[in-house]
mmCIF file of C-alpha atoms (C1' of nucleotides) in Angstrom:
data_model
loop_
_atom_site.group_PDB
_atom_site.id
_atom_site.type_symbol
_atom_site.label_atom_id
_atom_site.label_comp_id
_atom_site.label_asym_id
_atom_site.label_seq_id
_atom_site.Cartn_x
_atom_site.Cartn_y
_atom_site.Cartn_z
ATOM 1 C CA MET A 1188 -51.908 6.049 2.599
ATOM 2 C CA SER A 1189 -50.535 9.175 3.995
ATOM 3 C CA GLU A 1190 -47.287 9.734 3.558
ATOM 4 C CA LYS A 1191 -45.350 10.695 6.565
ATOM 5 C CA ILE A 1192 -43.715 13.977 6.646
ATOM 6 C CA ILE A 1193 -40.444 14.370 8.554
ATOM 7 C CA ALA A 1194 -40.110 17.579 10.870
ATOM 8 C CA LYS A 1195 -37.599 19.814 8.894
ATOM 9 C CA ARG A 1196 -36.282 22.876 9.476
ATOM 10 C CA ARG A 1197 -37.181 25.986 7.319
ATOM 11 C CA PRO A 1198 -36.072 26.435 3.379
ATOM 12 C CA GLU A 1199 -32.523 27.803 2.989
ATOM 13 C CA GLU A 1200 -33.473 31.195 2.439
ATOM 14 C CA ASP A 1201 -35.012 31.714 5.792
ATOM 15 C CA ILE A 1202 -32.908 33.548 8.510
ATOM 16 C CA ASN A 1203 -33.242 31.920 12.084
ATOM 17 C CA LEU A 1204 -34.285 34.665 14.538
ATOM 18 C CA ARG A 1205 -34.568 32.851 17.803
ATOM 19 C CA LEU A 1206 -33.367 34.464 20.824
ATOM 20 C CA LYS A 1207 -33.451 32.158 23.555
ATOM 21 C CA ASP A 1208 -35.511 32.381 26.607
ATOM 22 C CA LYS A 1209 -36.437 35.865 24.531
ATOM 23 C CA LEU A 1210 -38.844 36.483 22.041
ATOM 24 C CA ASP A 1211 -38.422 34.365 19.033
ATOM 25 C CA LEU A 1212 -38.495 36.560 15.759
ATOM 26 C CA ASN A 1213 -39.375 33.427 13.590
ATOM 27 C CA LEU A 1214 -43.085 34.247 14.981
ATOM 28 C CA ILE A 1215 -43.345 37.461 13.105
ATOM 29 C CA PRO A 1216 -43.674 36.318 9.796
ATOM 30 C CA VAL A 1217 -46.094 33.767 10.978
ATOM 31 C CA PHE A 1218 -48.269 36.493 12.751
ATOM 32 C CA SER A 1219 -47.746 38.656 9.524
ATOM 33 C CA THR A 1220 -48.870 35.761 7.146
ATOM 34 C CA VAL A 1221 -51.944 34.742 9.509
ATOM 35 C CA MET A 1222 -52.868 38.783 9.268
ATOM 36 C CA GLN A 1223 -52.706 38.635 5.707
ATOM 37 C CA ARG A 1224 -54.752 35.596 5.121
ATOM 38 C CA ARG A 1225 -57.108 36.009 8.158
ATOM 39 C CA ASN A 1226 -56.862 31.937 8.238
ATOM 40 C CA ILE A 1227 -54.618 29.797 10.354
ATOM 41 C CA THR A 1228 -54.578 26.765 7.699
ATOM 42 C CA LYS A 1229 -53.991 28.888 4.556
ATOM 43 C CA ALA A 1230 -51.287 30.894 6.348
ATOM 44 C CA ALA A 1231 -49.614 27.265 7.236
ATOM 45 C CA GLN A 1232 -49.760 26.520 3.513
ATOM 46 C CA VAL A 1233 -47.825 29.645 2.468
ATOM 47 C CA LEU A 1234 -45.237 29.066 5.079
ATOM 48 C CA GLY A 1235 -44.846 25.706 4.601
ATOM 49 C CA MET A 1236 -45.745 24.522 7.847
ATOM 50 C CA SER A 1237 -48.428 22.280 9.366
ATOM 51 C CA GLN A 1238 -51.637 24.012 10.468
ATOM 52 C CA PRO A 1239 -51.447 22.881 14.435
ATOM 53 C CA ALA A 1240 -47.559 24.551 14.072
ATOM 54 C CA VAL A 1241 -49.055 27.793 13.187
ATOM 55 C CA SER A 1242 -51.529 27.600 15.544
ATOM 56 C CA ASN A 1243 -49.084 26.619 18.194
ATOM 57 C CA ALA A 1244 -46.737 29.654 17.001
ATOM 58 C CA ILE A 1245 -50.122 31.949 17.517
ATOM 59 C CA SER A 1246 -50.512 30.522 21.073
ATOM 60 C CA ARG A 1247 -46.709 31.447 22.035
ATOM 61 C CA LEU A 1248 -47.197 34.979 20.523
ATOM 62 C CA LYS A 1249 -50.692 35.226 22.684
ATOM 63 C CA LYS A 1250 -48.555 34.281 25.753
ATOM 64 C CA THR A 1251 -45.962 36.735 25.284
ATOM 65 C CA PHE A 1252 -48.121 39.621 24.642
ATOM 66 C CA GLY A 1253 -50.988 38.820 26.714
ATOM 67 C CA ASP A 1254 -53.549 39.008 24.347
ATOM 68 C CA PRO A 1255 -55.691 36.529 22.429
ATOM 69 C CA LEU A 1256 -54.484 38.281 19.077
ATOM 70 C CA PHE A 1257 -57.103 36.209 17.048
ATOM 71 C CA VAL A 1258 -60.519 35.285 18.108
ATOM 72 C CA ARG A 1259 -62.610 32.434 16.508
ATOM 73 C CA GLN A 1260 -65.613 33.819 14.340
ATOM 74 C CA GLY A 1261 -67.349 31.284 12.238
ATOM 75 C CA ARG A 1262 -65.046 29.058 10.369
ATOM 76 C CA GLY A 1263 -62.264 31.633 10.401
ATOM 77 C CA ILE A 1264 -60.297 34.132 12.877
ATOM 78 C CA GLU A 1265 -60.492 37.912 13.571
ATOM 79 C CA PRO A 1266 -57.720 39.915 14.638
ATOM 80 C CA THR A 1267 -57.843 41.720 17.831
ATOM 81 C CA PRO A 1268 -57.394 45.317 18.130
ATOM 82 C CA ARG A 1269 -54.029 44.706 19.822
ATOM 83 C CA ALA A 1270 -53.335 42.405 16.539
ATOM 84 C CA PHE A 1271 -53.812 45.298 14.003
ATOM 85 C CA GLN A 1272 -51.578 47.322 16.526
ATOM 86 C CA LEU A 1273 -48.457 44.472 16.407
ATOM 87 C CA GLU A 1274 -49.019 44.232 12.562
ATOM 88 C CA ALA A 1275 -47.857 47.872 12.133
ATOM 89 C CA GLU A 1276 -45.205 47.643 14.699
ATOM 90 C CA PHE A 1277 -43.946 44.564 13.065
ATOM 91 C CA GLN A 1278 -43.873 46.095 9.713
ATOM 92 C CA GLN A 1279 -41.403 48.932 11.029
ATOM 93 C CA ALA A 1280 -39.443 46.391 12.845
ATOM 94 C CA LEU A 1281 -39.239 43.955 9.905
ATOM 95 C CA PHE A 1282 -38.327 47.057 7.408
ATOM 96 C CA LEU A 1283 -35.394 48.132 9.407
ATOM 97 C CA ILE A 1284 -34.155 44.660 10.054
ATOM 98 C CA HIS A 1285 -34.194 43.935 6.475
ATOM 99 C CA ASN A 1286 -32.195 47.086 5.651
ATOM 100 C CA VAL A 1287 -29.426 45.894 8.489
ATOM 101 C CA PHE A 1288 -28.975 42.223 7.186
ATOM 102 C CA PRO A 1289 -27.124 41.775 3.882
ATOM 103 C CA PRO A 1290 -28.742 40.324 1.455
ATOM 104 C CA ALA A 1291 -29.219 36.502 1.993
ATOM 105 C CA HIS A 1292 -27.894 34.287 -1.027
ATOM 106 C CA PHE A 1293 -30.471 32.701 -3.307
ATOM 107 C CA GLU A 1294 -29.694 29.366 -4.781
ATOM 108 C CA PRO A 1295 -32.234 28.634 -7.232
ATOM 109 C CA HIS A 1296 -31.267 24.921 -7.993
ATOM 110 C CA LYS A 1297 -31.526 24.250 -4.186
ATOM 111 C CA SER A 1298 -34.677 26.415 -3.288
ATOM 112 C CA SER A 1299 -37.910 24.727 -2.699
ATOM 113 C CA ARG A 1300 -39.787 28.291 -2.651
ATOM 114 C CA VAL A 1301 -43.640 28.542 -4.366
ATOM 115 C CA PHE A 1302 -43.848 31.787 -6.533
ATOM 116 C CA THR A 1303 -47.689 32.710 -7.422
ATOM 117 C CA LEU A 1304 -47.961 33.956 -11.078
ATOM 118 C CA ALA A 1305 -50.932 35.813 -12.699
ATOM 119 C CA VAL A 1306 -50.734 35.429 -16.350
ATOM 120 C CA LEU A 1307 -53.480 37.155 -18.595
ATOM 121 C CA ASN A 1308 -54.711 35.010 -21.658
ATOM 122 C CA PRO A 1309 -53.230 35.166 -24.527
ATOM 123 C CA LEU A 1310 -49.889 35.592 -23.092
ATOM 124 C CA ASP A 1311 -50.286 32.691 -20.925
ATOM 125 C CA THR A 1312 -50.118 30.321 -24.039
ATOM 126 C CA LEU A 1313 -47.095 32.089 -24.970
ATOM 127 C CA PHE A 1314 -44.971 32.253 -21.853
ATOM 128 C CA LEU A 1315 -45.827 29.504 -19.599
ATOM 129 C CA PRO A 1316 -44.094 26.745 -21.663
ATOM 130 C CA ARG A 1317 -40.817 28.422 -21.604
ATOM 131 C CA ILE A 1318 -41.069 29.554 -18.078
ATOM 132 C CA TYR A 1319 -41.847 25.747 -16.962
ATOM 133 C CA GLN A 1320 -39.317 24.615 -18.967
ATOM 134 C CA TYR A 1321 -36.667 27.263 -17.842
ATOM 135 C CA ILE A 1322 -37.593 26.455 -14.344
ATOM 136 C CA HIS A 1323 -37.465 22.853 -14.704
ATOM 137 C CA HIS A 1324 -34.108 22.705 -15.712
ATOM 138 C CA HIS A 1325 -32.610 25.637 -13.563
ATOM 139 C CA ALA A 1326 -34.939 25.448 -10.496
ATOM 140 C CA PRO A 1327 -36.554 21.983 -10.367
ATOM 141 C CA GLY A 1328 -37.439 22.425 -6.489
ATOM 142 C CA ILE A 1329 -39.301 25.622 -7.155
ATOM 143 C CA ARG A 1330 -43.004 25.227 -7.275
ATOM 144 C CA LEU A 1331 -44.911 27.680 -9.580
ATOM 145 C CA ASN A 1332 -48.760 28.672 -8.708
ATOM 146 C CA VAL A 1333 -50.071 30.092 -11.713
ATOM 147 C CA CYS A 1334 -53.387 31.684 -12.634
ATOM 148 C CA SER A 1335 -55.144 33.320 -15.488
ATOM 149 C CA GLY A 1336 -55.772 36.955 -15.283
ATOM 150 C CA GLN A 1337 -54.430 40.355 -14.588
ATOM 151 C CA SER A 1338 -55.004 40.812 -10.854
ATOM 152 C CA ARG A 1339 -52.916 41.090 -7.766
ATOM 153 C CA TYR A 1340 -54.876 38.339 -6.135
ATOM 154 C CA THR A 1341 -55.388 34.640 -7.221
ATOM 155 C CA PRO A 1342 -59.257 33.525 -7.370
ATOM 156 C CA ASP A 1343 -58.303 31.939 -3.787
ATOM 157 C CA GLY A 1344 -57.656 35.386 -2.274
ATOM 158 C CA GLU A 1345 -53.619 34.787 -2.273
ATOM 159 C CA HIS A 1346 -51.487 37.472 -3.066
ATOM 160 C CA VAL A 1347 -49.548 37.606 -6.453
ATOM 161 C CA ASP A 1348 -45.875 37.604 -6.435
ATOM 162 C CA PHE A 1349 -45.748 38.470 -10.273
ATOM 163 C CA MET A 1350 -48.296 39.343 -13.103
ATOM 164 C CA LEU A 1351 -47.831 39.291 -16.954
ATOM 165 C CA GLY A 1352 -50.073 41.176 -18.752
ATOM 166 C CA TYR A 1353 -50.930 44.449 -20.617
ATOM 167 C CA GLU A 1354 -51.153 47.077 -17.433
ATOM 168 C CA SER A 1355 -48.275 48.284 -15.594
ATOM 169 C CA THR A 1356 -49.162 49.057 -11.916
ATOM 170 C CA MET A 1357 -47.589 51.860 -9.584
ATOM 171 C CA GLY A 1358 -47.024 51.715 -6.105
ATOM 172 C CA GLU A 1359 -44.795 51.108 -3.161
ATOM 173 C CA ASN A 1360 -42.791 47.726 -3.533
ATOM 174 C CA ILE A 1361 -44.040 47.390 -6.728
ATOM 175 C CA VAL A 1362 -41.393 46.813 -9.639
ATOM 176 C CA ASN A 1363 -42.757 47.054 -13.154
ATOM 177 C CA ARG A 1364 -40.698 45.724 -16.334
ATOM 178 C CA LEU A 1365 -41.643 46.762 -20.098
ATOM 179 C CA LEU A 1366 -41.345 43.646 -21.852
ATOM 180 C CA PHE A 1367 -41.991 44.432 -25.454
ATOM 181 C CA GLU A 1368 -44.493 46.082 -27.700
ATOM 182 C CA ASP A 1369 -47.357 43.804 -28.725
ATOM 183 C CA GLU A 1370 -48.445 44.640 -32.184
ATOM 184 C CA MET A 1371 -52.341 43.961 -32.909
ATOM 185 C CA VAL A 1372 -53.870 43.529 -36.276
ATOM 186 C CA GLY A 1373 -57.292 42.315 -37.097
ATOM 187 C CA VAL A 1374 -57.996 38.846 -38.294
ATOM 188 C CA ALA A 1375 -60.746 37.456 -40.771
ATOM 189 C CA LYS A 1376 -61.739 34.743 -43.060
ATOM 190 C CA LYS A 1377 -59.547 34.728 -46.123
ATOM 191 C CA THR A 1378 -62.431 35.898 -48.224
ATOM 192 C CA TRP A 1379 -63.632 38.379 -45.933
ATOM 193 C CA GLY A 1380 -61.595 41.405 -46.699
ATOM 194 C CA GLN A 1381 -61.432 41.165 -50.735
ATOM 195 C CA ASN A 1382 -64.364 44.072 -50.577
ATOM 196 C CA VAL A 1383 -62.947 46.358 -48.158
ATOM 197 C CA PRO A 1384 -59.196 46.737 -48.944
ATOM 198 C CA LEU A 1385 -59.059 50.382 -47.339
ATOM 199 C CA MET A 1386 -61.015 50.303 -44.065
ATOM 200 C CA THR A 1387 -61.816 53.294 -41.642
ATOM 201 C CA GLU A 1388 -62.540 53.196 -38.070
ATOM 202 C CA SER A 1389 -66.244 53.539 -38.565
ATOM 203 C CA ALA A 1390 -66.203 50.685 -41.410
ATOM 204 C CA PHE A 1391 -64.394 48.740 -38.887
ATOM 205 C CA TYR A 1392 -66.937 49.164 -36.268
ATOM 206 C CA ARG A 1393 -69.975 48.270 -38.865
ATOM 207 C CA ALA A 1394 -68.487 44.868 -39.279
ATOM 208 C CA ARG A 1395 -69.327 42.130 -36.760
ATOM 209 C CA HIS A 1396 -67.076 41.363 -34.266
ATOM 210 C CA ALA A 1397 -65.817 38.249 -32.011
ATOM 211 C CA VAL A 1398 -64.236 39.585 -28.724
ATOM 212 C CA VAL A 1399 -62.903 37.859 -25.759
ATOM 213 C CA SER A 1400 -65.856 38.077 -23.333
ATOM 214 C CA LEU A 1401 -66.443 41.810 -21.923
ATOM 215 C CA LYS A 1402 -67.792 39.985 -18.674
ATOM 216 C CA ASN A 1403 -63.999 38.882 -18.037
ATOM 217 C CA SER A 1404 -63.005 41.811 -15.814
ATOM 218 C CA ASP A 1405 -59.518 41.468 -17.400
ATOM 219 C CA SER A 1406 -61.158 40.902 -20.837
ATOM 220 C CA PHE A 1407 -57.955 41.379 -23.561
ATOM 221 C CA SER A 1408 -60.691 42.835 -25.912
ATOM 222 C CA ALA A 1409 -62.538 45.456 -23.593
ATOM 223 C CA ILE A 1410 -59.809 48.470 -24.748
ATOM 224 C CA TRP A 1411 -61.265 48.457 -27.911
ATOM 225 C CA TYR A 1412 -64.823 48.319 -27.416
ATOM 226 C CA ASP A 1413 -65.045 51.164 -24.934
ATOM 227 C CA THR A 1414 -68.325 53.035 -25.920
ATOM 228 C CA PRO A 1415 -71.992 51.489 -26.807
ATOM 229 C CA LEU A 1416 -71.490 52.133 -30.294
ATOM 230 C CA LYS A 1417 -68.392 50.304 -30.497
ATOM 231 C CA ARG A 1418 -69.980 47.547 -28.226
ATOM 232 C CA SER A 1419 -72.924 47.404 -30.802
ATOM 233 C CA ALA A 1420 -70.514 45.911 -33.144
ATOM 234 C CA ILE A 1421 -70.005 42.737 -31.020
ATOM 235 C CA ALA A 1422 -71.730 39.541 -32.263
ATOM 236 C CA TYR A 1423 -69.912 36.779 -30.290
ATOM 237 C CA GLN A 1424 -67.980 36.398 -26.785
ATOM 238 C CA GLY A 1425 -65.737 33.930 -26.644
ATOM 239 C CA GLN A 1426 -63.480 32.873 -23.335
ATOM 240 C CA CYS A 1427 -59.947 33.058 -25.584
ATOM 241 C CA LEU A 1428 -58.327 34.482 -28.675
ATOM 242 C CA PHE A 1429 -57.731 30.705 -30.202
ATOM 243 C CA SER A 1430 -61.704 30.180 -29.885
ATOM 244 C CA LEU A 1431 -61.956 33.436 -31.804
ATOM 245 C CA LEU A 1432 -59.535 32.335 -34.375
ATOM 246 C CA GLU A 1433 -61.630 29.498 -34.947
ATOM 247 C CA VAL A 1434 -65.060 31.168 -35.097
ATOM 248 C CA VAL A 1435 -63.410 33.833 -37.402
ATOM 249 C CA SER A 1436 -61.906 31.473 -39.921
ATOM 250 C CA ARG A 1437 -65.342 29.622 -40.504
ATOM 251 C CA THR A 1438 -67.635 33.042 -40.245
ATOM 252 C CA ASN A 1439 -67.822 36.302 -41.141
ATOM 253 C CA LEU A 1440 -66.740 37.815 -37.858
ATOM 254 C CA ILE A 1441 -63.643 39.773 -37.444
ATOM 255 C CA ALA A 1442 -61.246 39.767 -34.315
ATOM 256 C CA ILE A 1443 -58.792 41.916 -32.876
ATOM 257 C CA MET A 1444 -55.382 40.053 -31.679
ATOM 258 C CA PRO A 1445 -51.677 40.037 -31.391
ATOM 259 C CA THR A 1446 -49.821 39.283 -34.685
ATOM 260 C CA TRP A 1447 -47.901 36.194 -33.076
ATOM 261 C CA VAL A 1448 -51.215 34.639 -32.353
ATOM 262 C CA THR A 1449 -52.453 34.371 -35.767
ATOM 263 C CA ARG A 1450 -48.983 33.140 -36.831
ATOM 264 C CA ARG A 1451 -49.472 30.028 -34.422
ATOM 265 C CA TRP A 1452 -52.218 29.099 -36.600
ATOM 266 C CA HIS A 1453 -50.263 26.497 -38.783
ATOM 267 C CA ASN A 1454 -52.737 23.995 -39.601
ATOM 268 C CA GLY A 1455 -56.357 25.551 -39.566
ATOM 269 C CA PRO A 1456 -58.386 26.783 -42.443
ATOM 270 C CA GLU A 1457 -56.697 30.311 -43.604
ATOM 271 C CA ILE A 1458 -57.529 33.755 -42.593
ATOM 272 C CA ILE A 1459 -56.231 37.128 -43.357
ATOM 273 C CA GLN A 1460 -54.643 39.926 -41.462
ATOM 274 C CA LEU A 1461 -56.371 43.323 -41.635
ATOM 275 C CA THR A 1462 -54.287 46.556 -40.685
ATOM 276 C CA LEU A 1463 -56.197 48.075 -37.665
ATOM 277 C CA PRO A 1464 -57.783 51.783 -38.764
ATOM 278 C CA LEU A 1465 -57.738 52.130 -34.924
ATOM 279 C CA ALA A 1466 -55.758 54.636 -32.267
ATOM 280 C CA VAL A 1467 -54.641 51.423 -30.411
ATOM 281 C CA LYS A 1468 -52.596 49.268 -32.880
ATOM 282 C CA LYS A 1469 -49.713 48.017 -30.325
ATOM 283 C CA ARG A 1470 -50.120 47.267 -26.742
ATOM 284 C CA ALA A 1471 -47.096 47.049 -24.131
ATOM 285 C CA CYS A 1472 -46.658 44.298 -22.510
ATOM 286 C CA TYR A 1473 -45.321 44.354 -18.815
ATOM 287 C CA LEU A 1474 -44.044 42.129 -15.806
ATOM 288 C CA THR A 1475 -45.365 43.474 -12.599
ATOM 289 C CA GLY A 1476 -43.719 41.949 -9.474
ATOM 290 C CA TYR A 1477 -45.015 42.619 -5.830
ATOM 291 C CA THR A 1478 -42.919 42.311 -2.965
ATOM 292 C CA THR A 1479 -42.575 43.362 0.889
ATOM 293 C CA ASN A 1480 -38.822 43.306 0.579
ATOM 294 C CA PRO A 1481 -37.470 44.724 -2.826
ATOM 295 C CA ASP A 1482 -34.120 43.289 -2.112
ATOM 296 C CA ASP A 1483 -35.203 39.716 -1.338
ATOM 297 C CA PRO A 1484 -32.692 37.569 -3.295
ATOM 298 C CA GLY A 1485 -35.502 35.153 -4.300
ATOM 299 C CA PHE A 1486 -37.601 37.754 -5.586
ATOM 300 C CA ARG A 1487 -34.815 39.549 -7.460
ATOM 301 C CA TRP A 1488 -33.838 36.226 -9.147
ATOM 302 C CA MET A 1489 -37.489 35.500 -10.150
ATOM 303 C CA LEU A 1490 -37.831 39.037 -11.499
ATOM 304 C CA ASP A 1491 -34.791 38.790 -13.703
ATOM 305 C CA THR A 1492 -35.207 35.325 -15.045
ATOM 306 C CA LEU A 1493 -38.949 36.288 -15.995
ATOM 307 C CA THR A 1494 -37.548 39.454 -17.700
ATOM 308 C CA ARG A 1495 -35.270 37.479 -19.606
ATOM 309 C CA ILE A 1496 -37.565 34.649 -20.654
ATOM 310 C CA CYS A 1497 -40.591 36.893 -21.572
ATOM 311 C CA GLN A 1498 -38.501 39.512 -23.461
ATOM 312 C CA LYS A 1499 -40.153 38.869 -26.993
ATOM 313 C CA PRO A 1500 -43.316 37.157 -28.259
ATOM 314 C "C1'" DT B 300 -25.706 13.546 25.595
ATOM 315 C "C1'" DC B 301 -29.702 15.401 27.274
ATOM 316 C "C1'" DG B 302 -33.395 18.616 27.874
ATOM 317 C "C1'" DA B 303 -36.193 22.251 25.785
ATOM 318 C "C1'" DA B 304 -38.873 23.732 22.363
ATOM 319 C "C1'" DA B 305 -40.418 23.682 17.653
ATOM 320 C "C1'" DA B 306 -42.967 21.013 14.395
ATOM 321 C "C1'" DG B 307 -45.232 16.749 13.047
ATOM 322 C "C1'" DT B 308 -49.690 13.361 13.262
ATOM 323 C "C1'" DA B 309 -54.204 12.459 14.643
ATOM 324 C "C1'" DT B 310 -58.305 13.835 16.397
ATOM 325 C "C1'" DA B 311 -61.776 16.060 18.776
ATOM 326 C "C1'" DG B 312 -65.096 20.216 18.581
ATOM 327 C "C1'" DA B 313 -67.654 24.116 16.406
ATOM 328 C "C1'" DT B 314 -69.511 25.960 12.419
ATOM 329 C "C1'" DG B 315 -71.823 26.510 8.147
ATOM 330 C "C1'" DG B 316 -73.931 25.050 3.564
ATOM 331 C "C1'" DG B 317 -76.714 21.995 1.320
ATOM 332 C "C1'" DT B 318 -80.287 18.676 1.177
ATOM 333 C "C1'" DG B 319 -84.503 16.057 2.102
ATOM 334 C "C1'" DC C 707 -85.740 21.309 11.308
ATOM 335 C "C1'" DA C 708 -82.398 17.894 11.402
ATOM 336 C "C1'" DC C 709 -78.942 15.320 9.237
ATOM 337 C "C1'" DC C 710 -74.390 14.880 6.968
ATOM 338 C "C1'" DC C 711 -70.421 16.573 5.292
ATOM 339 C "C1'" DA C 712 -66.562 19.801 4.812
ATOM 340 C "C1'" DT C 713 -63.966 23.327 6.788
ATOM 341 C "C1'" DC C 714 -61.130 25.010 10.402
ATOM 342 C "C1'" DT C 715 -58.942 25.660 14.962
ATOM 343 C "C1'" DA C 716 -57.333 23.546 19.071
ATOM 344 C "C1'" DT C 717 -55.345 20.303 21.696
ATOM 345 C "C1'" DA C 718 -52.691 16.038 23.090
ATOM 346 C "C1'" DC C 719 -49.042 13.281 22.191
ATOM 347 C "C1'" DT C 720 -44.577 12.054 19.349
ATOM 348 C "C1'" DT C 721 -40.783 13.171 16.766
ATOM 349 C "C1'" DT C 722 -37.109 15.891 15.654
ATOM 350 C "C1'" DT C 723 -33.581 19.707 16.416
ATOM 351 C "C1'" DC C 724 -30.405 21.899 18.607
ATOM 352 C "C1'" DG C 725 -27.987 24.514 22.456
ATOM 353 C "C1'" DA C 726 -25.721 23.906 26.864
#
DNA sequence: TCGAAAAGTATAGATGGGTG
DNA sequence: CACCCATCTATACTTTTCGA
């Protein structure tokens, strides 16, 4: 049985920009989202509206501007040249409007906003429980859409609001926060390292290695295997660090991982930590926020919240 | 209180991919 | 190639909201 959805006003952080008998400025974010997604249905999901509501909103804009704005192409839509022109003009207009209005008030405990997060493994296992727990207690209406990885886009092509990973990204309307320095170690089965207490870099790469698959575009391990010689040391490519630990603890393979990952290995077979004879022994962990409006109070709240929660491993 | 308009539900129609 | 199914947009009609 389908649940009946009652028509409702937009969330509390929205500003009503309807000018009676003139242009409805609420149509601008609808237009922008449709331009971004090139898809009425997906735009509707992002905006928290039904698909016909977005379709009707675009129809009103079509009448206003006397241009089709979007033409159907296959299963999707393609913007007309006039739509591209309007997109640029609306962006300028919105920028001016954002600067004129004082920042709206954001109430996390009342908000039903959706935030999209990309979190790189293994940081997801570390931070997601903390983040979910905090949101559950302090902002239960907020929904988190989390994907794995270190990309600005989800596998569905949606824009990410925040990213947790080992890379900082520069650019306009991108906010970067250094969270902490993650210390790395080599790990091996307990009996492995007794014969090589003082290891050099060349000796390290003569051993057989287990890594997070380098086929993953955002592989945690890739940074240490940037030459064919180093890659020739790889004997096993797993999907995540915890599967590497399992393999390493039962074979003669070694792997590189953050020290906190090994500390979590409470109940498994014993492993030892090896000091890395490598240049990269630490990696900076960053929180990156993407926004079209850095003064958006919801964005600021989430940025500060994630910074606080993810301050240390 | 009432009417206009926005946003809802239901559904028709177009398109594209998979399969026999 | 035909058919089926999933996906996506548009339209008809209903419900809800809000300003006069």
